[in-house]
Amino acid sequence: AQTVTQSQPEMSVQEAETVTLSCTYDTSESDYYLFWYKQPPSRQMILVIRQEAYKQQNATENRFSVNFQKAAKSFSLKISDSQLGDAAMYFCAYRSAYSGGSNYKLTFGKGTLLTVNP
Amino acid sequence: GAVVSQHPSRVICKSGTSVKIECRSLDFQATTMFWYRQFPKQSLMLMATSNEGSKATYEQGVEKDKFLINHASLTLSTLTVTSAHPEDSSFYICSAKIAGGRNEQFFGPGTRLTVL
């Protein structure tokens, strides 16, 4: 079974600064997807960024980028120029790339609560 | 973007009653939907995978007779909590995968269940 570990229960960053959230995972599969989701106080899950394991290039979405180290099974999220609206719980998630029913399920880490200080 | 709705957003019920939560994909067809449970300040825990037209696949430790899932159409899945007890109080979130190969799941806004 796959596991996802987020070792930082809480992080804080000053507005306009950069912060990196850590995530490691364990899997025996060679092809999979990794995600970072944001959950603000509204509890709505929002996809921040997605990485496909077979792609060596790190995914980037505006101020959000990842450092994907497949051999180390590490998938960290960097938030640049942090904004007050970035304050939320961030979840790292894993999904198998193999198709079919339960293979589409997401396995989540425990989350990191990010506080942005003005 | 794809939108998933949940109804109701909040429900309070008495112990022993049953509660039904609906998850709808509003602008796409979803052959697969997922039901998660989230306790305060904790992560999302998958309860079951709901496949249109077939029985749901439950995760280990989830009582299928207590949490009834029905996915009768390509846009609707329901979760019924039967004989609810206070320990069933939680935040229930559904997600839906677009039929036909897109990999992203879209999440509903969640339902807060409080059992008195």
XYZ file of C-alpha atoms in Angstrom:
234
model
C 0.000 0.000 0.000
C 1.113 3.507 -0.701
C 1.796 5.957 2.088
C 2.276 9.714 2.065
C 4.130 11.518 4.830
C 4.100 15.212 5.603
C 6.508 15.817 8.445
C 5.613 19.460 9.078
C 2.278 19.808 10.906
C 2.569 23.598 10.804
C 4.620 26.166 8.924
C 4.620 29.925 8.854
C 5.941 32.447 6.374
C 6.091 36.192 6.066
C 4.062 37.768 3.331
C 6.093 38.049 0.084
C 8.614 35.459 1.285
C 9.129 31.905 0.059
C 8.201 28.741 1.884
C 8.739 25.068 1.112
C 6.421 22.308 2.302
C 7.804 18.778 2.469
C 6.253 15.524 1.349
C 7.649 12.027 1.018
C 5.856 8.939 -0.193
C 6.361 5.249 -0.432
C 5.270 3.108 -3.357
C 6.367 0.089 -5.332
C 4.772 1.417 -8.503
C 6.817 3.062 -11.226
C 4.100 5.234 -12.696
C 1.893 7.486 -10.619
C 0.704 11.015 -10.032
C 1.449 13.339 -7.173
C -0.673 16.291 -6.150
C -0.717 19.201 -3.787
C -4.152 20.288 -2.627
C -5.045 23.381 -0.657
C -7.884 23.384 1.855
C -8.764 26.880 3.090
C -11.095 27.476 6.053
C -14.063 26.953 3.727
C -12.959 23.267 3.586
C -13.213 23.229 -0.232
C -10.355 21.176 -1.662
C -8.487 23.037 -4.376
C -5.890 21.473 -6.656
C -2.682 23.497 -6.523
C -0.339 21.500 -8.712
C 0.105 18.065 -10.225
C 3.194 16.059 -11.181
C 3.314 12.980 -13.375
C 6.012 10.579 -12.250
C 7.275 9.780 -15.719
C 7.990 13.449 -16.374
C 11.365 14.551 -15.092
C 10.573 18.227 -15.378
C 9.216 19.771 -12.226
C 5.688 21.144 -12.505
C 5.120 24.875 -12.107
C 1.913 26.879 -11.713
C 2.551 30.599 -11.326
C 3.954 31.089 -7.796
C 3.770 27.377 -7.002
C 6.441 24.902 -8.022
C 7.516 21.455 -6.954
C 10.802 19.717 -6.433
C 10.148 16.143 -7.511
C 12.902 13.692 -6.636
C 11.681 10.302 -7.833
C 14.588 8.252 -6.531
C 14.273 9.816 -3.112
C 10.449 9.646 -3.283
C 10.242 13.275 -2.341
C 7.762 15.867 -3.592
C 8.082 19.285 -1.979
C 5.993 22.360 -2.746
C 7.548 25.806 -2.989
C 5.347 28.848 -2.667
C 7.024 32.035 -3.826
C 5.919 35.574 -2.983
C 3.532 34.243 -0.347
C 0.197 35.992 -0.076
C -2.308 36.163 2.764
C -4.685 34.106 0.656
C -2.217 31.238 0.616
C -2.950 30.543 4.267
C -4.575 27.118 4.376
C -4.027 23.460 5.078
C -1.947 21.863 2.341
C -2.222 18.177 1.557
C 0.148 16.094 -0.509
C -1.546 13.212 -2.321
C -0.615 10.157 -4.348
C -2.544 8.362 -7.077
C -1.667 5.331 -9.085
C -1.341 5.819 -12.826
C -2.904 2.450 -13.520
C -6.493 2.692 -14.644
C -9.560 1.126 -13.115
C -11.914 1.820 -10.206
C -10.037 2.017 -6.950
C -6.733 2.808 -8.667
C -8.036 6.309 -9.128
C -8.258 6.881 -5.382
C -6.091 9.479 -3.715
C -3.938 8.741 -0.693
C -3.395 11.877 1.365
C -0.733 12.944 3.797
C -1.748 14.369 7.148
C -1.394 17.919 5.973
C 0.621 21.031 6.778
C -1.113 24.103 8.157
C 0.425 27.174 6.554
C 0.139 30.534 8.244
C 1.057 33.686 6.336
C 2.070 36.607 8.511
C 1.522 40.163 7.237
C -13.974 24.043 -14.687
C -15.806 20.950 -13.529
C -18.154 21.517 -10.615
C -19.232 19.071 -7.953
C -22.001 19.887 -5.527
C -23.002 18.285 -2.268
C -26.311 18.474 -0.490
C -26.908 19.244 2.258
C -23.960 21.366 3.333
C -24.851 20.881 6.977
C -27.131 18.434 8.725
C -27.957 17.842 12.340
C -29.805 14.695 13.272
C -30.754 12.664 16.291
C -28.948 9.500 17.214
C -30.493 6.458 15.551
C -31.764 8.222 12.471
C -30.448 7.885 8.919
C -29.022 10.698 6.857
C -28.537 10.837 3.098
C -25.869 13.003 1.475
C -25.907 13.668 -2.253
C -22.913 14.271 -4.495
C -23.576 15.586 -7.990
C -21.294 16.351 -10.903
C -22.964 19.372 -12.457
C -21.301 19.706 -15.826
C -19.632 16.384 -16.512
C -20.243 12.670 -16.286
C -18.484 10.764 -13.551
C -18.198 7.001 -13.734
C -16.217 7.025 -10.506
C -16.866 9.027 -7.353
C -15.158 8.857 -4.012
C -16.363 9.437 -0.477
C -13.976 10.780 2.141
C -14.332 11.481 5.799
C -12.405 14.213 7.562
C -12.242 14.695 11.318
C -11.272 18.118 12.695
C -7.680 19.046 11.950
C -7.062 15.703 10.294
C -6.551 14.456 6.781
C -9.068 13.040 4.366
C -9.632 9.345 4.775
C -11.125 7.462 1.858
C -14.236 5.549 2.832
C -15.262 4.041 -0.475
C -15.032 4.195 -4.229
C -18.368 4.494 -5.964
C -18.719 3.146 -9.482
C -21.750 3.916 -11.600
C -23.972 0.897 -11.996
C -22.037 -1.379 -9.682
C -21.383 -1.953 -6.018
C -19.115 0.407 -4.166
C -15.676 -0.691 -3.042
C -15.176 0.005 0.645
C -11.882 0.642 2.373
C -10.792 -1.649 5.143
C -12.553 -0.886 8.390
C -15.496 0.934 6.830
C -18.825 -0.753 7.541
C -20.664 -1.115 4.258
C -23.974 -1.766 6.012
C -23.664 1.467 7.935
C -22.452 3.672 5.105
C -24.636 2.826 2.129
C -23.437 4.130 -1.199
C -25.492 4.287 -4.354
C -24.207 5.524 -7.706
C -27.277 5.167 -9.844
C -26.390 7.632 -12.581
C -23.333 9.208 -14.145
C -23.913 12.427 -12.243
C -25.138 11.349 -8.829
C -23.779 9.333 -5.942
C -25.385 9.161 -2.521
C -23.993 8.258 0.877
C -26.501 7.196 3.519
C -25.341 7.032 7.108
C -27.698 4.546 8.721
C -28.539 4.553 12.418
C -26.222 7.471 12.972
C -24.424 7.875 16.295
C -22.441 10.798 17.717
C -19.169 9.181 16.655
C -20.347 9.463 13.044
C -20.240 13.231 13.370
C -17.683 14.385 10.836
C -17.084 16.266 7.610
C -17.912 14.156 4.570
C -16.408 15.087 1.213
C -17.037 13.562 -2.177
C -14.961 13.803 -5.308
C -15.645 12.819 -8.884
C -13.453 11.735 -11.739
C -14.438 12.780 -15.231
C -15.384 9.810 -17.383
C -13.093 9.223 -20.294
C -9.569 9.555 -19.058
C -8.853 12.859 -17.385
C -6.837 12.238 -14.292
C -7.995 15.021 -12.065
C -10.595 14.572 -9.382
C -12.958 17.383 -8.534
C -14.100 17.826 -4.986
C -17.443 18.796 -3.586
C -17.676 21.452 -0.870
C -18.340 18.880 1.832
C -21.149 18.105 4.251
C -20.881 18.610 7.967
C -22.817 15.966 9.856
C -23.593 16.431 13.519
C -25.329 13.612 15.353
C -26.835 14.560 18.686
